[in-house]
Amino acid sequence: MKLLEERIRRDGKIREDGAVLKVDSFLNHQIDVGLYNEIGKEFFRLFADERVTKILTIEASGIGIACIAGQYFDVPVLFAKKSKSKNIDGGVYTARVESFTHGKVYDVMVAKEFLRPEDRVLIIDDFLANGAALDGLIQIVREAGAAVVGAGICIEKAFQSGGERIRAKGVRVEALARIKSMGEDGVEFC
Ligand code: 5GP
């Protein structure tokens, strides 16, 4: 998606260690709603034929993007909650996710009542890096007996292993901007 690539080139900032792309000025702190709208529309174009019944994301950065996409698909948006609690209620599906950017491990959870075996779930997130977040969400959907129709990712860091690994498992992963490399000279897209 040219619009997103151009925005990343213009306003993205690469953290000193070269591992993290900061997109705080338009994607996940201050939000460019017009850009979110184009992203939501593009996810709809890509997955329109999949008979999506629900969108699943993870708090916090995925929620806004998922909501806009949800308007196009006209389906509810569900987000996995992050919790450090070990006391997990019986009424939830959980998965353990290691956060790439924060280096913490979270138990993420979704209430069982909101995911049904007949659901066809589109997973949406802002970034795909090592794939831990996506793995956790896929695990939750499958535990519910529902179908994962695919994952819509805004920015895939293709130099990390998540995308390749998850596609190899047969999950359709569509990323709107795929970064081949990033460093002092800026960002190079696939
Ligand atoms: P993964 O679980 O695939 O390793 O990482 C995905 C999650 O980590 C995303 O939900 C995102 O919030 C965060 N993340 C991973 N890499 C980056 C990055 O380069 N920049 C930002 N802003 N977040 C990232």
CSV table of C-alpha atoms and ligand atoms in Angstrom, one decimal:
chain,number,residue,atom,x,y,z
A,1,MET,CA,0.0,0.0,0.0
A,2,LYS,CA,1.8,3.0,-1.4
A,3,LEU,CA,0.2,5.5,1.0
A,4,LEU,CA,1.4,3.7,4.0
A,5,GLU,CA,4.9,3.1,2.6
A,6,GLU,CA,5.3,6.8,1.8
A,7,ARG,CA,4.1,7.7,5.3
A,8,ILE,CA,6.6,5.3,6.9
A,9,ARG,CA,9.4,6.8,4.8
A,10,ARG,CA,8.4,10.3,5.7
A,11,ASP,CA,7.5,10.1,9.4
A,12,GLY,CA,8.7,6.7,10.7
A,13,LYS,CA,11.7,6.7,13.0
A,14,ILE,CA,14.0,3.8,13.5
A,15,ARG,CA,15.1,3.2,17.0
A,16,GLU,CA,18.9,3.4,17.6
A,17,ASP,CA,19.3,-0.4,17.8
A,18,GLY,CA,17.7,-0.8,14.4
A,19,ALA,CA,15.1,-3.3,15.7
A,20,VAL,CA,12.0,-1.1,16.2
A,21,LEU,CA,10.2,1.2,13.9
A,22,LYS,CA,8.5,4.1,15.7
A,23,VAL,CA,5.3,5.2,14.0
A,24,ASP,CA,4.0,7.2,16.9
A,25,SER,CA,3.2,10.3,15.0
A,26,PHE,CA,0.5,8.7,12.7
A,27,LEU,CA,-0.2,5.1,13.6
A,28,ASN,CA,0.1,4.1,17.3
A,29,HIS,CA,0.2,7.1,19.5
A,30,GLN,CA,-1.1,10.1,17.6
A,31,ILE,CA,-3.5,8.7,15.0
A,32,ASP,CA,-4.1,9.9,11.4
A,33,VAL,CA,-7.7,8.8,11.1
A,34,GLY,CA,-7.7,9.4,7.4
A,35,LEU,CA,-4.9,6.9,7.0
A,36,TYR,CA,-6.6,4.4,9.3
A,37,ASN,CA,-9.6,4.7,7.1
A,38,GLU,CA,-7.6,3.8,4.0
A,39,ILE,CA,-6.1,0.9,5.8
A,40,GLY,CA,-9.5,-0.4,6.9
A,41,LYS,CA,-10.7,-0.1,3.3
A,42,GLU,CA,-7.7,-2.0,2.0
A,43,PHE,CA,-8.2,-4.8,4.5
A,44,PHE,CA,-11.9,-5.0,3.3
A,45,ARG,CA,-10.8,-5.1,-0.3
A,46,LEU,CA,-8.4,-8.0,0.5
A,47,PHE,CA,-10.7,-10.1,2.6
A,48,ALA,CA,-14.2,-9.1,1.3
A,49,ASP,CA,-14.9,-12.6,-0.1
A,50,GLU,CA,-14.0,-14.4,3.1
A,51,ARG,CA,-17.4,-14.1,4.8
A,52,VAL,CA,-15.8,-12.6,7.9
A,53,THR,CA,-18.1,-12.6,11.0
A,54,LYS,CA,-15.7,-11.1,13.5
A,55,ILE,CA,-12.5,-9.1,13.7
A,56,LEU,CA,-10.0,-10.0,16.5
A,57,THR,CA,-7.1,-7.8,17.6
A,58,ILE,CA,-4.9,-7.2,20.6
A,59,GLU,CA,-4.8,-4.2,22.9
A,60,ALA,CA,-3.8,-1.5,22.5
A,61,SER,CA,-2.5,-0.4,19.1
A,62,GLY,CA,-4.6,-2.8,17.1
A,63,ILE,CA,-8.0,-1.6,18.4
A,64,GLY,CA,-8.4,1.6,16.4
A,65,ILE,CA,-7.4,0.0,13.1
A,66,ALA,CA,-9.6,-2.9,13.8
A,67,CYS,CA,-12.6,-0.6,14.6
A,68,ILE,CA,-12.3,1.2,11.2
A,69,ALA,CA,-12.0,-2.1,9.4
A,70,GLY,CA,-15.0,-3.4,11.4
A,71,GLN,CA,-17.1,-0.6,9.9
A,72,TYR,CA,-16.3,-1.8,6.4
A,73,PHE,CA,-17.0,-5.5,7.2
A,74,ASP,CA,-19.9,-4.5,9.3
A,75,VAL,CA,-19.0,-7.1,12.0
A,76,PRO,CA,-18.1,-6.8,15.7
A,77,VAL,CA,-14.5,-6.1,16.8
A,78,LEU,CA,-13.1,-8.1,19.6
A,79,PHE,CA,-9.8,-7.4,21.3
A,80,ALA,CA,-7.7,-9.7,23.4
A,81,LYS,CA,-6.9,-8.1,26.8
A,82,LYS,CA,-3.4,-8.2,28.3
A,83,SER,CA,-3.2,-9.2,31.9
A,84,LYS,CA,-0.4,-10.2,34.2
A,85,SER,CA,-2.7,-12.1,36.4
A,86,LYS,CA,-2.2,-15.8,36.9
A,87,ASN,CA,-5.8,-16.2,38.2
A,88,ILE,CA,-7.7,-16.8,35.1
A,89,ASP,CA,-11.4,-17.2,35.2
A,90,GLY,CA,-12.9,-20.3,33.6
A,91,GLY,CA,-14.8,-18.2,31.1
A,92,VAL,CA,-11.9,-17.1,29.0
A,93,TYR,CA,-9.5,-18.3,26.3
A,94,THR,CA,-5.9,-17.4,27.0
A,95,ALA,CA,-2.6,-17.5,25.3
A,96,ARG,CA,0.9,-16.5,26.5
A,97,VAL,CA,2.4,-13.8,24.4
A,98,GLU,CA,5.9,-12.3,24.7
A,99,SER,CA,5.9,-8.7,23.7
A,100,PHE,CA,8.6,-7.8,21.2
A,101,THR,CA,8.8,-4.2,22.0
A,102,HIS,CA,8.4,-4.4,25.8
A,103,GLY,CA,10.2,-7.6,26.5
A,104,LYS,CA,7.3,-8.7,28.9
A,105,VAL,CA,5.2,-11.8,28.8
A,106,TYR,CA,1.5,-11.3,28.9
A,107,ASP,CA,-1.4,-13.7,29.3
A,108,VAL,CA,-3.8,-12.4,26.7
A,109,MET,CA,-7.5,-13.3,27.1
A,110,VAL,CA,-10.8,-13.3,25.3
A,111,ALA,CA,-14.1,-14.1,26.9
A,112,LYS,CA,-15.5,-17.4,25.6
A,113,GLU,CA,-18.9,-15.9,25.1
A,114,PHE,CA,-17.6,-13.7,22.2
A,115,LEU,CA,-16.0,-16.4,20.1
A,116,ARG,CA,-18.2,-19.2,18.7
A,117,PRO,CA,-17.3,-22.2,16.6
A,118,GLU,CA,-19.2,-20.8,13.7
A,119,ASP,CA,-17.2,-17.6,13.6
A,120,ARG,CA,-14.9,-16.7,10.7
A,121,VAL,CA,-12.3,-14.5,12.2
A,122,LEU,CA,-10.0,-11.9,10.6
A,123,ILE,CA,-7.1,-11.0,12.8
A,124,ILE,CA,-5.8,-7.5,12.6
A,125,ASP,CA,-2.7,-6.0,14.1
A,126,ASP,CA,-0.4,-3.0,13.6
A,127,PHE,CA,2.9,-4.9,13.4
A,128,LEU,CA,4.2,-8.4,12.6
A,129,ALA,CA,7.7,-9.1,13.8
A,130,ASN,CA,8.5,-12.5,15.4
A,131,GLY,CA,4.8,-13.5,15.2
A,132,ALA,CA,4.2,-14.0,19.0
A,133,ALA,CA,1.1,-11.8,19.1
A,134,LEU,CA,-0.3,-13.4,16.0
A,135,ASP,CA,0.4,-16.9,17.2
A,136,GLY,CA,-1.4,-16.2,20.5
A,137,LEU,CA,-4.5,-14.8,18.6
A,138,ILE,CA,-4.6,-17.8,16.2
A,139,GLN,CA,-4.3,-20.1,19.2
A,140,ILE,CA,-7.3,-18.4,20.9
A,141,VAL,CA,-9.5,-18.6,17.7
A,142,ARG,CA,-8.7,-22.3,17.2
A,143,GLU,CA,-9.3,-23.1,20.8
A,144,ALA,CA,-12.8,-21.7,20.3
A,145,GLY,CA,-13.3,-24.0,17.4
A,146,ALA,CA,-13.7,-21.0,15.0
A,147,ALA,CA,-11.9,-20.4,11.7
A,148,VAL,CA,-9.0,-18.0,11.1
A,149,VAL,CA,-9.7,-16.6,7.6
A,150,GLY,CA,-6.4,-14.7,7.7
A,151,ALA,CA,-4.4,-11.9,9.2
A,152,GLY,CA,-4.3,-8.3,8.1
A,153,ILE,CA,-1.2,-6.6,9.2
A,154,CYS,CA,-0.3,-2.9,8.7
A,155,ILE,CA,3.5,-3.3,8.8
A,156,GLU,CA,5.4,-6.5,8.5
A,157,LYS,CA,9.1,-6.5,9.4
A,158,ALA,CA,9.9,-9.2,6.8
A,159,PHE,CA,13.5,-9.5,8.1
A,160,GLN,CA,12.1,-11.1,11.2
A,161,SER,CA,10.8,-14.6,11.2
A,162,GLY,CA,7.0,-14.3,12.1
A,163,GLY,CA,5.5,-13.8,8.6
A,164,GLU,CA,7.3,-16.6,6.9
A,165,ARG,CA,6.7,-19.0,9.8
A,166,ILE,CA,3.0,-18.3,10.0
A,167,ARG,CA,2.4,-18.4,6.3
A,168,ALA,CA,4.2,-21.7,6.2
A,169,LYS,CA,1.5,-23.0,8.5
A,170,GLY,CA,-1.1,-22.2,5.9
A,171,VAL,CA,-2.5,-19.0,7.4
A,172,ARG,CA,-3.2,-16.2,4.9
A,173,VAL,CA,-1.2,-13.2,6.0
A,174,GLU,CA,-1.6,-9.9,4.1
A,175,ALA,CA,0.7,-7.0,5.1
A,176,LEU,CA,0.1,-3.6,3.7
A,177,ALA,CA,3.8,-2.5,4.0
A,178,ARG,CA,6.6,-5.1,4.1
A,179,ILE,CA,9.9,-4.0,5.3
A,180,LYS,CA,12.9,-5.8,3.9
A,181,SER,CA,15.5,-3.9,5.9
A,182,MET,CA,15.9,-0.8,8.0
A,183,GLY,CA,18.9,1.1,9.4
A,184,GLU,CA,20.8,4.3,9.1
A,185,ASP,CA,19.9,4.7,5.4
A,186,GLY,CA,16.2,4.5,6.2
A,187,VAL,CA,13.6,1.8,5.3
A,188,GLU,CA,13.7,-0.5,2.4
A,189,PHE,CA,10.5,-2.2,1.4
A,190,CYS,CA,10.1,-5.7,-0.2
B,1,5GP,P1,5.5,-10.0,17.3
B,1,5GP,O1,4.7,-10.6,18.4
B,1,5GP,O2,5.1,-10.3,15.9
B,1,5GP,O3,7.0,-10.2,17.6
B,1,5GP,O4,5.4,-8.4,17.5
B,1,5GP,C1,4.2,-7.8,17.2
B,1,5GP,C2,3.8,-6.8,18.2
B,1,5GP,O5,4.9,-6.1,18.8
B,1,5GP,C3,2.8,-5.8,17.6
B,1,5GP,O6,1.6,-6.0,18.2
B,1,5GP,C4,3.4,-4.5,18.0
B,1,5GP,O7,2.7,-3.8,18.9
B,1,5GP,C5,4.8,-4.7,18.5
B,1,5GP,N1,5.9,-4.4,17.6
B,1,5GP,C6,6.8,-5.3,17.0
B,1,5GP,N2,7.7,-4.7,16.3
B,1,5GP,C7,7.4,-3.4,16.4
B,1,5GP,C8,8.1,-2.2,15.8
B,1,5GP,O8,9.1,-2.2,15.1
B,1,5GP,N3,7.5,-1.0,16.1
B,1,5GP,C9,6.4,-0.9,16.9
B,1,5GP,N4,5.9,0.3,17.1
B,1,5GP,N5,5.8,-2.0,17.5
B,1,5GP,C10,6.3,-3.2,17.2
